[in-house]
C-alpha cells in the first residue's frame, strides 16, 4: 500500500529538484526525505529518482507515479473539503500569501468584506512575491496564493493547482522629467532601447514581464539598477538614473515628483493576477468564501 504522505514528498522533490530543498519546504531533515523516498521505492518496486551532483530528477517510473500522485492528492483535498463542510466549516483560519501591491489592492479589501460575511474565518496574511507564493501553497505552508503570471509559472491546467483569475493591469512607462520623450503622449518600448533601465530583480515575476516586453520590442534592457520596491524604482527614475516599466496600481500613492508616467504605445505589457489553491481544495468551506471575497475585491480592477 502506497502512503499518501510519501506521494507528497515525491512531488516536493520533483518540484524542488533537490532533497535538501524539498526537506526545507516540508520542515523535514534531508535524511528523513531520503528515507521516505527509499520506502516509496520499496513499496512500488521501482527506482523513482536519479541522484547526481546537480540534484535529483524523476525516473520514467517516477514520472508515472507523479501523475497519479497529483490526482490522489487532489482527491484527498476534496475529501478534506467535504469533511470540513460536513462539520459546518463556519470557523477557522486561512493563510494567504500575496505580493505587496496585491495585499493592498485585493487582500485587505477582502478581509474587510469577510469580517462582515464570514466573521468566523480568520485570515493570516504573509507578504510573498508571486512566484514564491505558489510554491508555498504546494508545500502546504499557506492555503491560498495571490500570484502573478510569469515565465515558468505553473500552467492554468496544472494538475496540482486550481486558479481563480482576479485582474489584469498594464505597465506604464516611468521617465525622468528631463527625458527626451517626457512630452510624448505615449511611449513605445522600442524607443527606450538605448536607455539605462531600473527594474525588479530576476526571479520577481515583474522582472519577467519587463524583459519580455523589451525582447518583443527587439532588445535586451540594460538593467543598471534593481529593486523589488516600486517606490525605490520611481525614486531612482526621478534622479534620472534610468527608465522603468511599472504596474499601474503600484504607482498609486507614490511620490511622482521628478518623473512623468506615460502609457505604453501599442500592446502594453500586462501583469495578470490570480488566486490559487491546491487542486481539490477550492470547495473547502473555509477557502471558498476567501476566494469569493478576493474575486469580489478584484472586480473593480477589471
mmCIF file of C-alpha atoms in Angstrom:
data_model
loop_
_atom_site.group_PDB
_atom_site.id
_atom_site.type_symbol
_atom_site.label_atom_id
_atom_site.label_comp_id
_atom_site.label_asym_id
_atom_site.label_seq_id
_atom_site.Cartn_x
_atom_site.Cartn_y
_atom_site.Cartn_z
ATOM 1 C CA UNK A 1 0.000 0.000 0.000
ATOM 2 C CA UNK A 2 1.432 3.396 -1.020
ATOM 3 C CA UNK A 3 1.290 6.017 1.727
ATOM 4 C CA UNK A 4 -0.129 9.390 0.673
ATOM 5 C CA UNK A 5 2.437 11.378 2.664
ATOM 6 C CA UNK A 6 5.189 9.726 0.631
ATOM 7 C CA UNK A 7 3.460 10.848 -2.553
ATOM 8 C CA UNK A 8 3.550 14.394 -1.182
ATOM 9 C CA UNK A 9 7.292 14.017 -0.559
ATOM 10 C CA UNK A 10 7.803 12.702 -4.096
ATOM 11 C CA UNK A 11 6.004 15.746 -5.504
ATOM 12 C CA UNK A 12 8.070 18.115 -3.376
ATOM 13 C CA UNK A 13 11.297 16.506 -4.612
ATOM 14 C CA UNK A 14 10.078 16.791 -8.215
ATOM 15 C CA UNK A 15 9.196 20.465 -7.661
ATOM 16 C CA UNK A 16 12.382 21.489 -5.839
ATOM 17 C CA UNK A 17 14.847 19.238 -7.719
ATOM 18 C CA UNK A 18 16.984 18.586 -4.624
ATOM 19 C CA UNK A 19 16.382 16.563 -1.481
ATOM 20 C CA UNK A 20 17.708 19.405 0.670
ATOM 21 C CA UNK A 21 15.318 21.994 -0.771
ATOM 22 C CA UNK A 22 12.354 19.620 -0.570
ATOM 23 C CA UNK A 23 13.210 18.833 3.045
ATOM 24 C CA UNK A 24 13.382 22.515 3.955
ATOM 25 C CA UNK A 25 9.991 23.167 2.328
ATOM 26 C CA UNK A 26 8.423 20.237 4.181
ATOM 27 C CA UNK A 27 10.130 21.019 7.512
ATOM 28 C CA UNK A 28 11.875 17.648 7.461
ATOM 29 C CA UNK A 29 15.505 16.637 7.522
ATOM 30 C CA UNK A 30 17.151 15.564 4.257
ATOM 31 C CA UNK A 31 17.739 12.117 5.723
ATOM 32 C CA UNK A 32 14.030 11.790 6.536
ATOM 33 C CA UNK A 33 13.120 12.699 2.955
ATOM 34 C CA UNK A 34 15.647 10.196 1.602
ATOM 35 C CA UNK A 35 14.258 7.504 3.891
ATOM 36 C CA UNK A 36 10.700 8.180 2.739
ATOM 37 C CA UNK A 37 11.771 8.053 -0.919
ATOM 38 C CA UNK A 38 13.539 4.754 -0.288
ATOM 39 C CA UNK A 39 10.413 3.390 1.411
ATOM 40 C CA UNK A 40 8.274 4.545 -1.528
ATOM 41 C CA UNK A 41 10.619 2.813 -3.954
ATOM 42 C CA UNK A 42 10.299 -0.347 -1.887
ATOM 43 C CA UNK A 43 6.509 -0.047 -1.846
ATOM 44 C CA UNK A 44 6.306 0.385 -5.618
ATOM 45 C CA UNK A 45 9.145 -1.953 -6.583
ATOM 46 C CA UNK A 46 10.658 0.698 -8.866
ATOM 47 C CA UNK A 47 13.540 3.150 -8.755
ATOM 48 C CA UNK A 48 11.790 6.519 -8.731
ATOM 49 C CA UNK A 49 14.627 9.079 -8.615
ATOM 50 C CA UNK A 50 18.090 9.524 -10.081
ATOM 51 C CA UNK A 51 20.582 11.455 -7.980
ATOM 52 C CA UNK A 52 23.501 13.422 -9.378
ATOM 53 C CA UNK A 53 25.763 16.296 -8.379
ATOM 54 C CA UNK A 54 23.229 18.698 -9.952
ATOM 55 C CA UNK A 55 20.306 17.400 -7.914
ATOM 56 C CA UNK A 56 17.523 14.862 -8.249
ATOM 57 C CA UNK A 57 15.286 14.032 -11.193
ATOM 58 C CA UNK A 58 12.481 11.538 -11.509
ATOM 59 C CA UNK A 59 12.915 8.347 -13.490
ATOM 60 C CA UNK A 60 10.294 7.281 -16.016
ATOM 61 C CA UNK A 61 8.629 5.267 -13.253
ATOM 62 C CA UNK A 62 8.783 8.316 -11.007
ATOM 63 C CA UNK A 63 7.059 10.440 -13.655
ATOM 64 C CA UNK A 64 4.282 7.859 -13.948
ATOM 65 C CA UNK A 65 3.780 7.807 -10.190
ATOM 66 C CA UNK A 66 3.868 11.625 -10.002
ATOM 67 C CA UNK A 67 0.926 11.845 -12.425
ATOM 68 C CA UNK A 68 -1.086 9.577 -10.140
ATOM 69 C CA UNK A 69 0.204 11.400 -7.054
ATOM 70 C CA UNK A 70 -1.242 14.685 -8.331
ATOM 71 C CA UNK A 71 -4.625 13.032 -8.839
ATOM 72 C CA UNK A 72 -4.539 11.277 -5.451
ATOM 73 C CA UNK A 73 -3.505 14.396 -3.538
ATOM 74 C CA UNK A 74 -6.191 16.453 -5.264
ATOM 75 C CA UNK A 75 -8.779 13.850 -4.307
ATOM 76 C CA UNK A 76 -7.588 13.944 -0.692
ATOM 77 C CA UNK A 77 -8.005 17.724 -0.716
ATOM 78 C CA UNK A 78 -11.593 17.190 -1.934
ATOM 79 C CA UNK A 79 -12.194 14.677 0.850
ATOM 80 C CA UNK A 80 -10.949 17.170 3.439
ATOM 81 C CA UNK A 81 -13.178 19.837 1.899
ATOM 82 C CA UNK A 82 -16.269 17.644 2.095
ATOM 83 C CA UNK A 83 -15.498 16.569 5.654
ATOM 84 C CA UNK A 84 -14.994 20.184 6.660
ATOM 85 C CA UNK A 85 -18.309 21.051 5.019
ATOM 86 C CA UNK A 86 -19.964 18.217 6.927
ATOM 87 C CA UNK A 87 -18.589 19.686 10.131
ATOM 88 C CA UNK A 88 -20.075 23.083 9.160
ATOM 89 C CA UNK A 89 -16.768 24.806 8.415
ATOM 90 C CA UNK A 90 -18.050 28.115 9.688
ATOM 91 C CA UNK A 91 -14.946 28.952 11.714
ATOM 92 C CA UNK A 92 -11.245 28.506 11.191
ATOM 93 C CA UNK A 93 -8.019 30.070 9.972
ATOM 94 C CA UNK A 94 -6.905 30.542 6.370
ATOM 95 C CA UNK A 95 -3.378 31.644 5.475
ATOM 96 C CA UNK A 96 -2.913 33.801 2.363
ATOM 97 C CA UNK A 97 0.414 34.634 0.705
ATOM 98 C CA UNK A 98 0.381 37.664 -1.589
ATOM 99 C CA UNK A 99 2.734 40.256 -3.058
ATOM 100 C CA UNK A 100 2.673 43.747 -1.534
ATOM 101 C CA UNK A 101 0.542 45.504 -4.161
ATOM 102 C CA UNK A 102 -1.887 42.607 -4.227
ATOM 103 C CA UNK A 103 -2.274 42.847 -0.460
ATOM 104 C CA UNK A 104 -3.280 46.482 -0.720
ATOM 105 C CA UNK A 105 -5.417 46.102 -3.815
ATOM 106 C CA UNK A 106 -7.435 42.938 -3.137
ATOM 107 C CA UNK A 107 -6.411 41.110 0.047
ATOM 108 C CA UNK A 108 -7.071 43.946 2.502
ATOM 109 C CA UNK A 109 -10.497 44.782 0.979
ATOM 110 C CA UNK A 110 -11.332 41.070 1.032
ATOM 111 C CA UNK A 111 -10.554 40.939 4.766
ATOM 112 C CA UNK A 112 -12.960 43.818 5.353
ATOM 113 C CA UNK A 113 -15.702 42.006 3.431
ATOM 114 C CA UNK A 114 -15.038 38.705 5.205
ATOM 115 C CA UNK A 115 -15.321 40.368 8.608
ATOM 116 C CA UNK A 116 -18.947 41.070 7.684
ATOM 117 C CA UNK A 117 -19.887 37.988 5.662
ATOM 118 C CA UNK A 118 -17.865 35.263 7.432
ATOM 119 C CA UNK A 119 -16.806 36.530 10.863
ATOM 120 C CA UNK A 120 -15.744 33.059 11.963
ATOM 121 C CA UNK A 121 -12.950 32.934 9.389
ATOM 122 C CA UNK A 122 -9.613 34.378 10.467
ATOM 123 C CA UNK A 123 -7.174 35.198 7.695
ATOM 124 C CA UNK A 124 -3.428 35.337 8.255
ATOM 125 C CA UNK A 125 -1.557 37.225 5.515
ATOM 126 C CA UNK A 126 2.071 36.752 4.508
ATOM 127 C CA UNK A 127 3.955 39.035 2.135
ATOM 128 C CA UNK A 128 5.488 36.903 -0.624
ATOM 129 C CA UNK A 129 6.361 37.514 -4.251
ATOM 130 C CA UNK A 130 4.072 35.930 -6.830
ATOM 131 C CA UNK A 131 6.467 33.123 -7.731
ATOM 132 C CA UNK A 132 7.182 32.212 -4.091
ATOM 133 C CA UNK A 133 3.533 32.118 -3.038
ATOM 134 C CA UNK A 134 2.643 29.306 -5.442
ATOM 135 C CA UNK A 135 5.418 27.149 -4.065
ATOM 136 C CA UNK A 136 4.196 27.895 -0.540
ATOM 137 C CA UNK A 137 0.726 26.624 -1.478
ATOM 138 C CA UNK A 138 2.092 23.426 -2.996
ATOM 139 C CA UNK A 139 4.279 22.844 0.052
ATOM 140 C CA UNK A 140 1.242 23.380 2.314
ATOM 141 C CA UNK A 141 2.892 26.330 4.044
ATOM 142 C CA UNK A 142 -0.122 28.509 3.165
ATOM 143 C CA UNK A 143 -3.643 27.817 1.920
ATOM 144 C CA UNK A 144 -4.142 30.499 -0.743
ATOM 145 C CA UNK A 145 -1.731 32.358 -3.015
ATOM 146 C CA UNK A 146 -2.322 35.650 -4.774
ATOM 147 C CA UNK A 147 0.161 35.307 -7.586
ATOM 148 C CA UNK A 148 1.266 36.790 -10.906
ATOM 149 C CA UNK A 149 1.743 35.140 -14.278
ATOM 150 C CA UNK A 150 5.409 34.768 -15.162
ATOM 151 C CA UNK A 151 7.595 32.694 -17.410
ATOM 152 C CA UNK A 152 7.964 29.305 -15.778
ATOM 153 C CA UNK A 153 4.780 29.650 -13.713
ATOM 154 C CA UNK A 154 2.578 26.543 -13.427
ATOM 155 C CA UNK A 155 0.160 26.410 -16.347
ATOM 156 C CA UNK A 156 -3.526 27.119 -15.931
ATOM 157 C CA UNK A 157 -4.219 23.396 -16.366
ATOM 158 C CA UNK A 158 -1.553 22.305 -13.865
ATOM 159 C CA UNK A 159 -2.998 19.251 -12.055
ATOM 160 C CA UNK A 160 -1.663 20.461 -8.698
ATOM 161 C CA UNK A 161 -3.475 23.819 -8.570
ATOM 162 C CA UNK A 162 -6.842 25.442 -9.126
ATOM 163 C CA UNK A 163 -6.615 29.059 -10.262
ATOM 164 C CA UNK A 164 -9.126 31.901 -9.948
ATOM 165 C CA UNK A 165 -8.439 34.903 -12.244
ATOM 166 C CA UNK A 166 -8.540 38.196 -10.321
ATOM 167 C CA UNK A 167 -7.441 41.118 -12.506
ATOM 168 C CA UNK A 168 -5.031 42.289 -15.166
ATOM 169 C CA UNK A 169 -3.313 45.647 -15.274
ATOM 170 C CA UNK A 170 -0.970 47.352 -17.754
ATOM 171 C CA UNK A 171 2.561 48.544 -17.078
ATOM 172 C CA UNK A 172 3.212 52.244 -17.648
ATOM 173 C CA UNK A 173 6.481 53.850 -18.675
ATOM 174 C CA UNK A 174 8.138 55.926 -15.931
ATOM 175 C CA UNK A 175 10.606 58.508 -17.258
ATOM 176 C CA UNK A 176 12.639 61.310 -15.668
ATOM 177 C CA UNK A 177 11.051 64.712 -16.313
ATOM 178 C CA UNK A 178 14.053 65.692 -18.434
ATOM 179 C CA UNK A 179 13.815 62.627 -20.658
ATOM 180 C CA UNK A 180 13.661 63.235 -24.422
ATOM 181 C CA UNK A 181 10.229 61.507 -24.558
ATOM 182 C CA UNK A 182 8.764 63.183 -21.469
ATOM 183 C CA UNK A 183 6.342 65.258 -23.575
ATOM 184 C CA UNK A 184 5.129 62.340 -25.692
ATOM 185 C CA UNK A 185 1.522 61.273 -25.007
ATOM 186 C CA UNK A 186 2.500 57.590 -25.288
ATOM 187 C CA UNK A 187 5.870 55.838 -25.259
ATOM 188 C CA UNK A 188 6.903 52.858 -27.374
ATOM 189 C CA UNK A 189 9.067 50.336 -25.522
ATOM 190 C CA UNK A 190 11.382 50.122 -28.559
ATOM 191 C CA UNK A 191 12.126 53.855 -28.208
ATOM 192 C CA UNK A 192 13.781 53.122 -24.851
ATOM 193 C CA UNK A 193 16.246 50.542 -26.176
ATOM 194 C CA UNK A 194 19.307 52.764 -25.616
ATOM 195 C CA UNK A 195 18.348 53.938 -22.120
ATOM 196 C CA UNK A 196 19.610 52.576 -18.814
ATOM 197 C CA UNK A 197 16.841 50.673 -17.046
ATOM 198 C CA UNK A 198 15.586 50.317 -13.480
ATOM 199 C CA UNK A 199 13.608 47.230 -12.538
ATOM 200 C CA UNK A 200 12.936 44.309 -10.222
ATOM 201 C CA UNK A 201 15.426 41.566 -9.500
ATOM 202 C CA UNK A 202 15.488 38.417 -11.650
ATOM 203 C CA UNK A 203 13.046 35.950 -10.127
ATOM 204 C CA UNK A 204 10.442 38.623 -9.486
ATOM 205 C CA UNK A 205 7.524 37.995 -11.896
ATOM 206 C CA UNK A 206 7.518 41.691 -12.868
ATOM 207 C CA UNK A 207 11.135 41.324 -13.986
ATOM 208 C CA UNK A 208 9.964 38.700 -16.475
ATOM 209 C CA UNK A 209 7.194 40.981 -17.778
ATOM 210 C CA UNK A 210 9.628 43.864 -18.320
ATOM 211 C CA UNK A 211 12.296 41.732 -20.004
ATOM 212 C CA UNK A 212 9.727 40.022 -22.240
ATOM 213 C CA UNK A 213 8.293 43.400 -23.294
ATOM 214 C CA UNK A 214 11.769 44.580 -24.252
ATOM 215 C CA UNK A 215 12.538 41.329 -26.080
ATOM 216 C CA UNK A 216 9.308 41.699 -28.048
ATOM 217 C CA UNK A 217 10.460 45.214 -28.944
ATOM 218 C CA UNK A 218 13.739 43.802 -30.258
ATOM 219 C CA UNK A 219 16.276 44.447 -27.489
ATOM 220 C CA UNK A 220 17.571 43.341 -24.103
ATOM 221 C CA UNK A 221 17.186 46.047 -21.436
ATOM 222 C CA UNK A 222 20.398 47.385 -19.910
ATOM 223 C CA UNK A 223 19.323 46.916 -16.285
ATOM 224 C CA UNK A 224 21.639 49.187 -14.293
ATOM 225 C CA UNK A 225 19.601 49.494 -11.081
ATOM 226 C CA UNK A 226 17.478 46.837 -9.362
ATOM 227 C CA UNK A 227 14.848 46.960 -6.642
ATOM 228 C CA UNK A 228 11.677 44.997 -5.902
ATOM 229 C CA UNK A 229 10.229 48.121 -4.250
ATOM 230 C CA UNK A 230 8.492 50.219 -6.891
ATOM 231 C CA UNK A 231 8.770 53.313 -4.696
ATOM 232 C CA UNK A 232 12.534 52.902 -4.944
ATOM 233 C CA UNK A 233 12.262 52.348 -8.711
ATOM 234 C CA UNK A 234 10.335 55.628 -9.106
ATOM 235 C CA UNK A 235 12.786 57.470 -6.837
ATOM 236 C CA UNK A 236 15.701 56.305 -8.985
ATOM 237 C CA UNK A 237 13.882 57.393 -12.133
ATOM 238 C CA UNK A 238 13.300 60.814 -10.557
ATOM 239 C CA UNK A 239 17.075 61.039 -10.066
ATOM 240 C CA UNK A 240 17.475 60.456 -13.841
ATOM 241 C CA UNK A 241 19.111 57.081 -13.176
ATOM 242 C CA UNK A 242 17.095 55.401 -15.920
ATOM 243 C CA UNK A 243 13.670 54.453 -17.212
ATOM 244 C CA UNK A 244 11.251 51.813 -15.977
ATOM 245 C CA UNK A 245 8.045 49.941 -16.659
ATOM 246 C CA UNK A 246 5.855 49.783 -13.547
ATOM 247 C CA UNK A 247 2.446 48.150 -12.948
ATOM 248 C CA UNK A 248 -0.187 50.884 -12.902
ATOM 249 C CA UNK A 249 -1.536 50.007 -9.449
ATOM 250 C CA UNK A 250 1.971 50.146 -7.967
ATOM 251 C CA UNK A 251 2.089 53.873 -8.842
ATOM 252 C CA UNK A 252 -0.888 54.750 -6.662
ATOM 253 C CA UNK A 253 0.039 56.923 -3.687
ATOM 254 C CA UNK A 254 3.682 57.070 -4.849
ATOM 255 C CA UNK A 255 5.500 60.405 -4.936
ATOM 256 C CA UNK A 256 5.863 61.109 -8.661
ATOM 257 C CA UNK A 257 7.894 64.272 -8.255
ATOM 258 C CA UNK A 258 10.641 64.286 -10.864
ATOM 259 C CA UNK A 259 9.061 61.709 -13.170
ATOM 260 C CA UNK A 260 6.385 61.500 -15.830
ATOM 261 C CA UNK A 261 4.168 58.465 -16.289
ATOM 262 C CA UNK A 262 3.071 57.586 -19.799
ATOM 263 C CA UNK A 263 1.001 54.699 -21.203
ATOM 264 C CA UNK A 264 2.858 52.302 -23.463
ATOM 265 C CA UNK A 265 2.205 52.715 -27.165
ATOM 266 C CA UNK A 266 0.800 49.580 -28.790
ATOM 267 C CA UNK A 267 0.132 46.422 -26.789
ATOM 268 C CA UNK A 268 1.148 47.239 -23.230
ATOM 269 C CA UNK A 269 2.920 44.645 -21.090
ATOM 270 C CA UNK A 270 0.416 43.326 -18.576
ATOM 271 C CA UNK A 271 0.504 41.889 -15.078
ATOM 272 C CA UNK A 272 -2.096 39.111 -14.760
ATOM 273 C CA UNK A 273 -3.026 38.328 -11.178
ATOM 274 C CA UNK A 274 -4.812 35.234 -9.941
ATOM 275 C CA UNK A 275 -5.561 33.356 -6.726
ATOM 276 C CA UNK A 276 -4.576 29.706 -6.387
ATOM 277 C CA UNK A 277 -5.254 26.814 -4.038
ATOM 278 C CA UNK A 278 -4.237 23.185 -4.173
ATOM 279 C CA UNK A 279 -6.357 21.281 -6.682
ATOM 280 C CA UNK A 280 -9.375 19.844 -4.913
ATOM 281 C CA UNK A 281 -9.352 22.443 -2.115
ATOM 282 C CA UNK A 282 -11.356 25.075 -3.993
ATOM 283 C CA UNK A 283 -14.620 23.892 -2.404
ATOM 284 C CA UNK A 284 -13.288 23.782 1.159
ATOM 285 C CA UNK A 285 -15.835 25.726 3.262
ATOM 286 C CA UNK A 286 -13.087 27.951 4.664
ATOM 287 C CA UNK A 287 -11.301 28.597 1.374
ATOM 288 C CA UNK A 288 -14.392 29.134 -0.789
ATOM 289 C CA UNK A 289 -15.508 32.358 0.983
ATOM 290 C CA UNK A 290 -11.935 33.699 0.875
ATOM 291 C CA UNK A 291 -11.655 33.069 -2.866
ATOM 292 C CA UNK A 292 -15.058 34.684 -3.411
ATOM 293 C CA UNK A 293 -14.045 37.743 -1.370
ATOM 294 C CA UNK A 294 -10.795 38.088 -3.333
ATOM 295 C CA UNK A 295 -12.680 37.845 -6.614
ATOM 296 C CA UNK A 296 -15.205 40.470 -5.466
ATOM 297 C CA UNK A 297 -12.452 42.816 -4.283
ATOM 298 C CA UNK A 298 -10.668 42.437 -7.621
ATOM 299 C CA UNK A 299 -13.762 43.160 -9.734
ATOM 300 C CA UNK A 300 -13.287 46.969 -9.792
ATOM 301 C CA UNK A 301 -9.724 46.463 -11.048
ATOM 302 C CA UNK A 302 -11.018 44.879 -14.242
#
